[in-house]
Short mmCIF file of C-alpha atoms in Angstrom, two decimals:
data_model
loop_
_atom_site.label_atom_id
_atom_site.label_comp_id
_atom_site.label_asym_id
_atom_site.label_seq_id
_atom_site.Cartn_x
_atom_site.Cartn_y
_atom_site.Cartn_z
CA MET W 84 0.00 0.00 0.00
CA ALA W 85 1.36 3.34 -1.03
CA GLN W 86 1.92 6.02 1.56
CA ARG W 87 0.15 9.28 0.72
CA TYR W 88 1.52 12.74 1.46
CA TYR W 89 0.35 16.25 0.62
CA THR W 90 1.91 19.67 0.13
CA GLU W 91 0.86 23.14 1.13
CA THR W 92 0.66 23.95 -2.60
CA HIS W 93 -2.08 21.30 -3.02
CA GLU W 94 -0.22 18.44 -4.66
CA TRP W 95 -0.54 14.86 -3.47
CA ILE W 96 2.19 12.19 -3.57
CA ASP W 97 1.70 8.43 -3.36
CA LEU W 98 5.03 6.85 -2.47
CA GLU W 99 5.67 3.19 -3.28
CA GLY W 100 9.31 2.21 -2.89
CA ASP W 101 11.23 5.02 -4.57
CA ILE W 102 8.48 5.83 -7.10
CA ALA W 103 6.26 8.81 -6.30
CA THR W 104 3.00 9.29 -8.20
CA ILE W 105 2.03 12.96 -8.13
CA GLY W 106 -1.23 14.78 -8.73
CA ILE W 107 -3.23 17.74 -7.51
CA THR W 108 -5.73 17.46 -4.69
CA ASP W 109 -9.50 17.49 -4.88
CA PHE W 110 -9.42 20.89 -3.19
CA ALA W 111 -7.06 22.19 -5.87
CA GLN W 112 -9.13 20.93 -8.78
CA ALA W 113 -12.28 22.41 -7.27
CA GLN W 114 -10.57 25.78 -6.92
CA LEU W 115 -9.28 25.67 -10.49
CA GLY W 116 -12.56 24.74 -12.14
CA ASP W 117 -12.60 22.85 -15.45
CA VAL W 118 -9.04 21.94 -16.44
CA VAL W 119 -8.50 22.73 -20.11
CA PHE W 120 -4.95 21.52 -20.63
CA LEU W 121 -1.71 20.68 -18.89
CA GLU W 122 1.95 21.17 -19.61
CA LEU W 123 3.98 18.36 -18.11
CA PRO W 124 7.74 17.73 -18.19
CA PRO W 125 9.38 15.19 -20.51
CA THR W 126 10.41 11.85 -19.02
CA GLY W 127 14.02 11.87 -17.91
CA LYS W 128 13.83 15.44 -16.60
CA ALA W 129 15.54 15.95 -13.25
CA LEU W 130 13.55 17.98 -10.74
CA ALA W 131 14.67 19.63 -7.55
CA LYS W 132 12.17 19.87 -4.75
CA GLY W 133 10.09 23.02 -5.25
CA ASP W 134 10.83 23.34 -9.00
CA ALA W 135 7.97 24.55 -11.18
CA PHE W 136 7.56 21.38 -13.24
CA GLY W 137 4.51 22.25 -15.29
CA VAL W 138 1.36 24.29 -15.68
CA VAL W 139 -2.27 23.42 -15.29
CA GLU W 140 -4.56 25.74 -17.19
CA SER W 141 -8.23 25.88 -16.29
CA VAL W 142 -11.11 28.03 -17.45
CA LYS W 143 -10.16 30.40 -14.64
CA ALA W 144 -6.36 30.65 -14.72
CA ALA W 145 -3.01 29.09 -15.52
CA SER W 146 -1.31 27.79 -12.38
CA ASP W 147 2.24 26.52 -11.90
CA LEU W 148 2.79 23.06 -10.51
CA TYR W 149 5.62 22.56 -8.00
CA ALA W 150 7.66 19.40 -7.52
CA PRO W 151 6.90 18.12 -4.04
CA VAL W 152 9.94 15.82 -4.08
CA ALA W 153 13.30 15.77 -5.86
CA GLY W 154 13.84 13.12 -8.49
CA THR W 155 13.69 12.12 -12.13
CA VAL W 156 10.48 12.02 -14.15
CA VAL W 157 9.88 8.43 -15.26
CA GLU W 158 6.34 8.70 -16.65
CA VAL W 159 3.76 11.38 -17.39
CA ASN W 160 0.03 10.81 -17.77
CA GLU W 161 -0.33 11.10 -21.56
CA ALA W 162 -4.07 10.44 -21.35
CA LEU W 163 -4.54 13.94 -19.94
CA THR W 164 -3.75 15.44 -23.35
CA ASP W 165 -7.09 14.19 -24.65
CA SER W 166 -9.02 14.16 -21.40
CA PRO W 167 -7.77 16.88 -19.06
CA GLU W 168 -11.15 16.68 -17.32
CA SER W 169 -9.85 13.56 -15.53
CA VAL W 170 -8.02 15.95 -13.21
CA ASN W 171 -11.43 17.28 -12.12
CA GLN W 172 -13.34 14.03 -12.18
CA ASP W 173 -10.81 11.72 -10.55
CA PRO W 174 -7.93 13.78 -9.12
CA TYR W 175 -6.48 10.89 -7.06
CA GLY W 176 -6.97 8.26 -9.78
CA ALA W 177 -7.12 8.76 -13.55
CA GLY W 178 -6.14 12.41 -13.05
CA TRP W 179 -2.60 11.66 -11.79
CA LEU W 180 0.04 13.86 -13.45
CA MET W 181 3.43 12.10 -13.37
CA ARG W 182 5.66 9.53 -11.71
CA VAL W 183 9.05 10.45 -10.33
CA ARG W 184 11.94 8.27 -9.14
CA VAL W 185 12.66 9.93 -5.84
CA GLU W 186 16.12 11.00 -4.71
CA GLY W 187 16.97 11.80 -1.14
CA ASP W 188 14.67 12.28 1.80
CA VAL W 189 10.99 12.41 0.91
CA GLY W 190 9.13 13.14 4.09
CA SER W 191 10.51 16.51 5.11
CA GLY W 192 8.09 19.38 4.62
CA LEU W 193 5.28 17.12 3.46
CA LEU W 194 1.92 16.87 5.20
CA ASP W 195 -0.14 13.89 6.24
CA GLU W 196 -3.88 13.82 5.64
CA ALA W 197 -4.78 15.62 8.87
CA GLY W 198 -2.11 18.25 8.26
CA TYR W 199 -3.33 18.89 4.74
CA LYS W 200 -6.95 19.03 5.83
CA ALA W 201 -6.06 21.86 8.21
CA VAL W 202 -4.23 23.72 5.41
CA SER W 203 -7.01 23.38 2.86
CA GLU W 204 -9.69 24.35 5.35
CA GLN W 205 -7.82 27.50 6.14
CA ALA W 206 -7.58 28.29 2.42
CA ARG W 207 -11.30 27.78 1.90
CA MET O 30 -18.58 42.50 5.34
CA ALA O 31 -20.24 39.12 5.04
CA PRO O 32 -21.21 38.30 1.46
CA ARG O 33 -24.88 38.65 0.61
CA ARG O 34 -27.04 35.70 -0.35
CA THR O 35 -29.86 35.43 -2.85
CA ALA O 36 -33.22 33.84 -2.07
CA LEU O 37 -31.91 30.64 -3.69
CA PHE O 38 -28.92 30.11 -1.42
CA GLU O 39 -30.30 26.82 -0.04
CA GLN O 40 -31.12 25.57 -3.54
CA HIS O 41 -27.57 26.24 -4.74
CA GLY O 42 -26.20 24.11 -1.94
CA ALA O 43 -28.72 21.35 -2.60
CA ALA O 44 -27.78 21.30 -6.30
CA GLY O 45 -24.07 20.91 -5.48
CA GLY O 46 -23.12 24.49 -6.31
CA ARG O 47 -19.63 25.62 -5.36
CA LEU O 48 -20.07 29.12 -4.00
CA VAL O 49 -17.66 31.97 -4.53
CA ASP O 50 -17.67 35.65 -3.65
CA PHE O 51 -18.77 37.70 -6.65
CA ALA O 52 -19.21 41.46 -6.27
CA GLY O 53 -20.05 40.95 -2.60
CA TRP O 54 -22.45 38.08 -3.26
CA GLU O 55 -22.07 34.41 -2.44
CA MET O 56 -22.87 32.96 -5.88
CA PRO O 57 -22.47 29.54 -7.51
CA GLN O 58 -19.35 29.35 -9.66
CA GLN O 59 -20.37 25.94 -11.00
CA TYR O 60 -22.46 22.92 -10.08
CA SER O 61 -21.19 20.01 -12.20
CA SER O 62 -18.59 21.21 -14.71
CA VAL O 63 -18.42 24.28 -16.91
CA LYS O 64 -18.28 22.04 -19.96
CA ALA O 65 -21.44 20.11 -19.04
CA GLU O 66 -23.31 23.22 -18.01
CA GLN O 67 -22.37 25.02 -21.18
CA ARG O 68 -23.50 22.10 -23.29
CA ALA O 69 -26.89 22.32 -21.59
CA VAL O 70 -27.15 26.00 -22.53
CA ARG O 71 -26.13 25.40 -26.14
CA GLU O 72 -28.24 22.27 -26.70
CA GLY O 73 -30.93 22.19 -24.00
CA ALA O 74 -31.75 24.62 -21.24
CA GLY O 75 -29.56 26.02 -18.49
CA LEU O 76 -30.89 27.77 -15.39
CA PHE O 77 -29.01 30.66 -13.77
CA ASP O 78 -29.77 32.56 -10.59
CA VAL O 79 -28.91 36.16 -11.45
CA SER O 80 -30.60 37.73 -8.46
CA HIS O 81 -27.35 39.46 -7.54
CA MET O 82 -28.02 41.95 -10.33
CA GLY O 83 -29.76 45.17 -9.36
CA ARG O 84 -33.43 45.68 -10.26
CA PHE O 85 -34.77 49.20 -9.95
CA GLU O 86 -38.16 50.56 -10.77
CA VAL O 87 -38.17 54.09 -12.12
CA ALA O 88 -41.54 55.39 -10.98
CA GLY O 89 -43.47 58.62 -11.00
CA GLU O 90 -44.52 61.32 -13.44
CA GLY O 91 -41.80 61.84 -16.05
CA ALA O 92 -39.98 58.52 -15.47
CA ALA O 93 -39.56 57.90 -19.20
CA SER O 94 -38.27 61.37 -20.02
CA PHE O 95 -35.86 61.16 -17.07
CA LEU O 96 -34.49 57.82 -18.33
CA GLN O 97 -34.08 59.38 -21.75
CA THR O 98 -31.66 61.96 -20.26
CA VAL O 99 -29.39 59.44 -18.51
CA VAL O 100 -29.08 56.48 -20.89
CA THR O 101 -27.60 56.42 -24.40
CA ASN O 102 -30.29 54.51 -26.31
CA ASP O 103 -33.63 55.99 -27.36
CA VAL O 104 -36.10 54.97 -24.68
CA SER O 105 -38.93 56.78 -26.50
CA ARG O 106 -38.87 53.97 -29.07
CA LEU O 107 -39.81 51.41 -26.41
CA GLU O 108 -43.38 50.17 -26.63
CA PRO O 109 -44.98 48.59 -23.55
CA ASN O 110 -43.73 44.99 -23.08
CA ARG O 111 -40.43 45.68 -24.78
CA SER O 112 -36.91 46.09 -23.44
CA GLN O 113 -33.72 47.64 -24.71
CA TYR O 114 -29.98 47.27 -24.14
CA ASN O 115 -28.55 50.50 -22.85
CA LEU O 116 -25.53 52.28 -21.45
CA LEU O 117 -25.18 54.73 -18.61
CA CYS O 118 -22.36 57.17 -19.39
CA GLN O 119 -20.70 59.96 -17.47
CA GLU O 120 -20.21 63.46 -18.93
CA ASP O 121 -16.93 62.57 -20.66
CA GLY O 122 -18.59 59.59 -22.39
CA GLY O 123 -16.95 56.93 -20.19
CA ILE O 124 -19.27 54.00 -19.46
CA LEU O 125 -20.65 53.80 -15.90
CA ASP O 126 -22.62 50.63 -16.52
CA ASP O 127 -24.48 48.62 -19.12
CA LEU O 128 -28.08 47.82 -18.35
CA VAL O 129 -31.36 46.67 -19.79
CA VAL O 130 -34.37 48.99 -19.61
CA TYR O 131 -37.70 47.14 -19.48
CA ARG O 132 -41.00 48.82 -20.17
CA THR O 133 -43.90 46.73 -18.88
CA GLN O 134 -47.59 47.57 -19.14
CA ARG O 135 -47.37 49.94 -16.20
CA ARG O 136 -43.76 50.24 -15.14
CA TRP O 137 -40.19 51.05 -16.10
CA LEU O 138 -37.58 48.65 -14.75
CA VAL O 139 -33.82 48.74 -15.14
CA VAL O 140 -31.52 45.79 -14.51
CA VAL O 141 -27.93 46.70 -13.70
CA ASN O 142 -24.71 44.88 -12.86
CA ALA O 143 -24.25 43.58 -9.31
CA SER O 144 -20.93 45.40 -8.98
CA ASN O 145 -22.56 48.74 -9.85
CA ARG O 146 -25.82 48.55 -7.90
CA GLU O 147 -25.03 51.22 -5.31
CA GLN O 148 -23.15 53.45 -7.75
CA ASP O 149 -26.01 53.39 -10.28
CA ALA O 150 -28.68 53.95 -7.65
CA ASN O 151 -26.84 57.00 -6.34
CA TRP O 152 -26.11 58.32 -9.83
CA LEU O 153 -29.78 58.07 -10.83
CA LYS O 154 -31.19 59.41 -7.55
CA GLU O 155 -28.94 62.45 -7.64
CA ARG O 156 -30.15 63.32 -11.14
CA ALA O 157 -33.83 62.43 -10.91
CA PRO O 158 -36.36 65.26 -10.78
CA ALA O 159 -38.48 65.47 -7.62
CA ALA O 160 -41.45 63.62 -9.12
CA VAL O 161 -39.36 60.59 -10.21
CA HIS O 162 -38.51 57.91 -7.66
CA LEU O 163 -36.03 55.12 -7.89
CA VAL O 164 -37.43 52.12 -6.05
CA ASP O 165 -35.06 49.25 -5.38
CA ARG O 166 -36.99 46.05 -6.17
CA SER O 167 -33.95 43.80 -5.86
CA GLU O 168 -35.00 42.29 -2.53
CA GLU O 169 -38.59 41.50 -3.40
CA LEU O 170 -37.99 40.37 -7.01
CA ALA O 171 -35.62 37.48 -7.69
CA LEU O 172 -34.22 37.07 -11.19
CA LEU O 173 -33.74 33.76 -12.99
CA ALA O 174 -32.40 33.22 -16.49
CA LEU O 175 -33.51 30.08 -18.34
CA GLN O 176 -31.31 29.90 -21.43
CA GLY O 177 -30.99 27.53 -24.36
CA PRO O 178 -32.74 26.33 -27.51
CA LEU O 179 -35.11 24.24 -25.36
CA ALA O 180 -35.83 27.02 -22.85
CA GLN O 181 -39.37 27.57 -24.07
CA GLU O 182 -40.12 23.85 -23.98
CA LYS O 183 -38.91 23.63 -20.37
CA LEU O 184 -40.82 26.68 -19.15
CA PRO O 185 -44.09 25.63 -17.46
CA ALA O 186 -45.91 28.84 -18.36
CA GLU O 187 -49.66 29.41 -18.16
CA GLY O 188 -51.88 32.30 -19.09
CA VAL O 189 -49.36 33.65 -21.56
CA ASP O 190 -48.54 32.89 -25.20
CA LEU O 191 -44.76 32.49 -25.17
CA ASP O 192 -44.61 32.40 -28.97
CA ALA O 193 -46.05 35.91 -28.97
CA ILE O 194 -43.12 37.25 -26.92
CA PRO O 195 -40.47 38.46 -29.38
CA TYR O 196 -36.75 38.78 -28.65
CA PHE O 197 -36.41 41.63 -26.14
CA GLY O 198 -40.14 41.43 -25.48
CA SER O 199 -41.91 40.53 -22.24
CA ALA O 200 -45.30 39.61 -20.81
CA GLU O 201 -46.94 38.85 -17.49
CA GLY O 202 -47.75 35.20 -16.98
CA MET O 203 -47.77 32.29 -14.57
CA VAL O 204 -44.79 29.99 -14.16
CA ALA O 205 -45.22 27.03 -11.83
CA GLY O 206 -48.40 28.71 -10.64
CA ILE O 207 -46.68 31.97 -9.73
CA ARG O 208 -47.38 35.26 -11.44
CA MET O 209 -44.33 37.10 -12.81
CA LEU O 210 -42.84 39.15 -15.61
CA ILE O 211 -41.41 36.87 -18.32
CA SER O 212 -38.88 38.46 -20.67
CA ARG O 213 -37.25 36.93 -23.74
CA THR O 214 -33.75 38.21 -22.95
CA GLY O 215 -30.48 36.82 -21.69
CA TYR O 216 -26.69 36.89 -21.68
CA THR O 217 -25.70 33.65 -23.37
CA GLY O 218 -26.40 34.09 -27.09
CA GLU O 219 -29.22 31.57 -26.81
CA ASP O 220 -32.94 31.94 -26.86
CA GLY O 221 -34.43 31.99 -23.39
CA PHE O 222 -36.19 33.89 -20.70
CA GLU O 223 -35.46 36.06 -17.74
CA LEU O 224 -38.02 35.58 -14.99
CA PHE O 225 -38.76 38.33 -12.47
CA ALA O 226 -40.20 36.10 -9.78
CA PRO O 227 -41.30 37.15 -6.30
CA ALA O 228 -38.38 36.34 -4.00
CA GLU O 229 -40.58 34.50 -1.49
CA SER O 230 -41.69 31.93 -4.06
CA VAL O 231 -38.70 31.79 -6.42
CA ALA O 232 -37.52 28.50 -4.88
CA GLU O 233 -40.70 26.82 -6.15
CA VAL O 234 -40.00 28.15 -9.63
CA TRP O 235 -36.38 27.01 -9.49
CA ASN O 236 -37.39 23.52 -8.37
CA ALA O 237 -40.10 23.25 -11.03
CA LEU O 238 -37.60 24.15 -13.77
CA LEU O 239 -35.06 21.62 -12.50
CA GLU O 240 -37.77 18.97 -12.44
CA ARG O 241 -38.42 19.67 -16.10
CA GLY O 242 -34.78 19.05 -16.91
CA ALA O 243 -33.14 22.46 -16.82
CA GLN O 244 -29.49 22.21 -15.79
CA PRO O 245 -28.38 24.57 -13.01
CA CYS O 246 -25.51 26.69 -14.33
CA GLY O 247 -23.01 28.88 -12.51
CA LEU O 248 -21.14 32.09 -13.17
CA ALA O 249 -18.23 30.35 -14.91
CA CYS O 250 -20.58 28.89 -17.53
CA ARG O 251 -22.28 32.25 -17.91
CA ASP O 252 -18.93 33.89 -18.61
CA VAL O 253 -17.98 31.35 -21.30
CA CYS O 254 -21.40 31.64 -22.96
CA ARG O 255 -21.45 35.43 -23.02
CA LEU O 256 -17.92 35.59 -24.39
CA GLU O 257 -18.68 33.12 -27.20
CA ALA O 258 -21.69 35.30 -28.00
CA GLY O 259 -19.41 38.37 -28.09
CA LEU O 260 -21.24 40.07 -25.22
CA ARG O 261 -19.27 42.58 -23.17
CA LEU O 262 -18.77 42.31 -19.43
CA TYR O 263 -18.70 45.48 -17.37
CA GLY O 264 -15.47 45.76 -15.37
CA ASN O 265 -13.57 43.70 -17.96
CA ASP O 266 -14.39 44.95 -21.43
CA MET O 267 -15.60 48.38 -20.41
CA ASP O 268 -15.39 50.76 -17.51
CA ARG O 269 -15.31 54.54 -16.96
CA THR O 270 -12.19 54.85 -19.13
CA VAL O 271 -13.87 53.20 -22.14
CA ASN O 272 -16.47 54.94 -24.30
CA PRO O 273 -19.26 53.15 -26.21
CA TYR O 274 -17.57 53.54 -29.61
CA GLU O 275 -14.39 51.94 -28.27
CA ALA O 276 -16.48 49.13 -26.77
CA GLY O 277 -18.12 48.49 -30.14
CA LEU O 278 -21.43 49.57 -28.65
CA GLY O 279 -21.93 52.69 -30.73
CA TRP O 280 -25.22 51.20 -31.94
CA THR O 281 -26.67 51.88 -28.48
CA VAL O 282 -25.86 55.61 -28.71
CA LYS O 283 -28.65 57.67 -30.29
CA LEU O 284 -27.13 61.14 -30.61
CA GLU O 285 -30.18 62.41 -32.48
CA LYS O 286 -32.63 61.66 -29.66
CA GLY O 287 -31.89 64.90 -27.79
CA GLU O 288 -29.84 65.86 -24.75
CA PHE O 289 -28.50 63.14 -22.45
CA ILE O 290 -25.50 62.83 -20.14
CA GLY O 291 -22.33 62.34 -22.19
CA ARG O 292 -23.91 63.34 -25.49
CA SER O 293 -21.49 66.10 -26.53
CA ALA O 294 -18.41 64.05 -25.61
CA LEU O 295 -19.78 61.07 -27.51
CA ALA O 296 -20.63 63.20 -30.55
CA ALA O 297 -16.97 64.33 -30.61
CA VAL O 298 -15.73 60.72 -30.39
CA LYS O 299 -18.03 59.71 -33.21
CA THR O 300 -16.74 62.56 -35.40
CA ARG O 301 -13.03 61.97 -34.89
CA GLY O 302 -13.29 58.18 -34.52
CA PRO O 303 -12.40 56.12 -31.43
CA LYS O 304 -8.77 55.80 -30.37
CA ARG O 305 -9.21 52.09 -29.64
CA ARG O 306 -11.50 49.39 -30.93
CA THR O 307 -12.88 46.23 -29.37
CA VAL O 308 -12.00 43.10 -31.31
CA GLY O 309 -12.66 39.39 -31.05
CA LEU O 310 -9.51 37.29 -30.53
CA ARG O 311 -9.34 33.64 -31.48
CA ALA O 312 -6.28 31.68 -30.38
CA GLY O 313 -5.30 28.06 -30.82
CA PRO O 314 -6.77 25.19 -28.80
CA ARG O 315 -4.01 25.25 -26.17
CA THR O 316 -3.59 28.94 -25.42
CA ILE O 317 -5.91 31.38 -23.70
CA PRO O 318 -5.71 35.14 -24.02
CA ARG O 319 -6.29 36.30 -20.43
CA HIS O 320 -7.78 39.50 -19.05
CA GLY O 321 -5.02 42.10 -18.71
CA ALA O 322 -2.52 40.42 -21.06
CA GLN O 323 -0.71 42.83 -23.35
CA LEU O 324 -1.33 42.52 -27.09
CA THR O 325 1.52 43.20 -29.47
CA ARG O 326 2.13 43.31 -33.19
CA ALA O 327 5.72 43.08 -34.44
CA GLN O 328 6.86 43.41 -30.80
CA GLU O 329 5.04 46.72 -30.46
CA PRO O 330 2.35 47.05 -27.74
CA ILE O 331 -0.97 47.85 -29.44
CA GLY O 332 -3.56 47.04 -26.79
CA GLU O 333 -4.67 44.55 -24.21
CA VAL O 334 -6.92 41.57 -23.67
CA THR O 335 -10.04 42.57 -21.74
CA SER O 336 -11.67 39.12 -21.41
CA GLY O 337 -10.53 35.64 -22.27
CA THR O 338 -11.39 32.04 -21.69
CA HIS O 339 -11.31 28.60 -23.21
CA SER O 340 -14.30 27.88 -25.42
CA PHE O 341 -15.20 24.21 -25.11
CA TRP O 342 -17.74 24.69 -27.85
CA LEU O 343 -15.16 25.99 -30.38
CA ASP O 344 -12.16 24.22 -28.81
CA ALA O 345 -10.17 27.43 -28.91
CA GLY O 346 -8.93 30.16 -26.63
CA ILE O 347 -11.14 33.17 -27.24
CA GLY O 348 -11.14 36.71 -25.95
CA LEU O 349 -11.96 40.34 -26.43
CA GLY O 350 -9.32 43.01 -26.73
CA LEU O 351 -9.09 46.78 -26.87
CA VAL O 352 -6.60 47.63 -29.62
CA ARG O 353 -5.30 50.44 -31.78
CA PRO O 354 -7.75 51.00 -34.65
CA ASP O 355 -5.19 50.05 -37.30
CA CYS O 356 -4.88 46.59 -35.68
CA ALA O 357 -8.61 45.89 -35.60
CA GLN O 358 -8.95 44.43 -39.11
CA PRO O 359 -10.42 40.89 -39.09
CA GLY O 360 -7.72 38.43 -40.10
CA SER O 361 -4.89 40.43 -38.46
CA ARG O 362 -2.71 38.40 -36.15
CA LEU O 363 -1.86 39.76 -32.72
CA ASN O 364 0.46 38.28 -30.12
CA PHE O 365 0.15 37.75 -26.39
CA GLN O 366 2.02 35.90 -23.68
CA SER O 367 0.64 32.53 -22.64
CA ARG O 368 2.41 30.55 -19.92
CA GLY O 369 5.70 32.34 -20.54
CA ALA O 370 5.74 31.91 -24.31
CA GLU O 371 4.50 34.03 -27.19
CA ALA O 372 1.16 32.93 -28.60
CA SER O 373 -0.93 34.42 -31.36
CA ALA O 374 -4.58 35.14 -31.96
CA GLU O 375 -6.50 36.12 -35.03
CA VAL O 376 -8.78 39.14 -35.00
CA THR O 377 -12.19 37.56 -35.55
CA PRO O 378 -15.62 39.04 -36.25
CA LEU O 379 -18.04 38.83 -33.32
CA PRO O 380 -19.84 36.84 -32.20
CA PHE O 381 -17.60 33.78 -32.10
CA TYR O 382 -20.76 31.70 -31.94
CA ARG O 383 -24.27 32.59 -33.02
CA GLY O 384 -26.76 30.70 -30.90
CA SER O 385 -30.54 30.58 -30.94
CA ALA O 386 -31.06 34.10 -29.53
CA GLY O 387 -33.35 36.22 -31.66
CA LYS O 388 -34.17 33.36 -34.01
CA PRO O 389 -37.75 32.39 -34.90
CA PRO O 390 -38.93 29.24 -33.06
CA ARG O 391 -38.38 26.73 -35.87
CA ASN O 392 -34.72 27.75 -36.20
CA ARG O 393 -33.71 27.50 -32.58
CA ALA O 394 -32.19 24.01 -32.66
CA ALA O 395 -28.47 24.25 -31.89
CA GLU O 396 -27.09 22.27 -34.81
CA THR O 397 -28.50 24.57 -37.49
CA VAL O 398 -27.06 27.83 -36.27
CA THR O 399 -23.30 28.08 -36.61
CA SER O 400 -22.29 31.45 -37.99
CA ASP O 401 -19.95 32.03 -40.93
CA SER O 402 -17.11 33.04 -38.69
CA THR O 403 -17.11 29.90 -36.59
CA SER O 404 -16.29 26.30 -37.23
CA LYS O 405 -16.94 23.49 -34.87
#
């Protein structure tokens, strides 16, 4: 079973071994409104923690996405090119964004579910 | 200050509406998704609560002649049961608000933007002669908009012949057993009705329309629909620094009707020509011209985007811009920044999409009404 973490910038991370699957939270997708398209990094790209790794553009605005962990992109969700609405409809499932092979310590600065709930409720 | 709520606040929650603050009102941004809601408006019937807008009755002896001196269009041409798109301008010709003036059998009503309610009320009260009273009906009258090619089919009206109500016409009738003013107007480019329902019973009307299959639609859907239809939004596409000729709304200015506020300034603009023009902008499927973005041609700044969004219906980024007149020619290409890179848009005739609004009943079906300038 993967361990799930969250960030204050509304990404989620499912960690299984050294592979992190990354997406945006239900709160984030609700704030964005209908996602129209995404710009995601190429596989093989090295990301430092906190790097802007892509953009999600919704009917409302274009928003940067920030890498919640350091690592190398091993897979991006190509299906989102044709169906970006998956990010709205199933943010923790079919709406995942990318998978990263993690380098270094993962846990620092990340939130657990209770911690994230407090953050998102404050933002509401 | 706590945001204000319309009489349908409970219904919005029950329908899954996500509420946001809009001009001091807690209003539904969306219920399901913008895409699904918009599809309902373009192919079926969408239902909007627009009770945040201001509704004023202009009452008393001389109400019509007073209105004639403050708005740009010719109110004297309005027969009973007709309404008219209008602008309120200041002395220098800058636009204070856009509004619809309704003449009913016995009354004059004006519907103004939520963000300008207080400003407009004060502006009108300060200028009204003693015998004319501005009565704020916003609390007692809710306002619903049922929009789409199937709007008439979904409207459970009695005691009124809906077919006899022309575009920008109105009549008194019963909807869901409640008496109200029914107007064939809207802000989506589709056929449909605006319903001035008593606030205390508007929930029954709302529920009856949902039961008949109308889709509740939020502000985000409304914005996409109005932009596709080329309709301006006050605060984005026009404000006090924009005059009607720049906004492409010169057709609402009737200089020959006699004196009205802003007339001499507007006559001068008309003579020398506006310094900027409003244009339609059509970008590719993966870029969106956004409000406030600078527009350039050959690296030279020539204007800015005033509204922009993604049109699901056209699968393109669309927007409105205020540009130098020599850049307003349809077919010209203008550039803007999108996500850190240069993107381009073509100046496109408005509207981007011609819906069922103003069409005779047999031509209201969505699939028959794409305009020349659009492709699906």
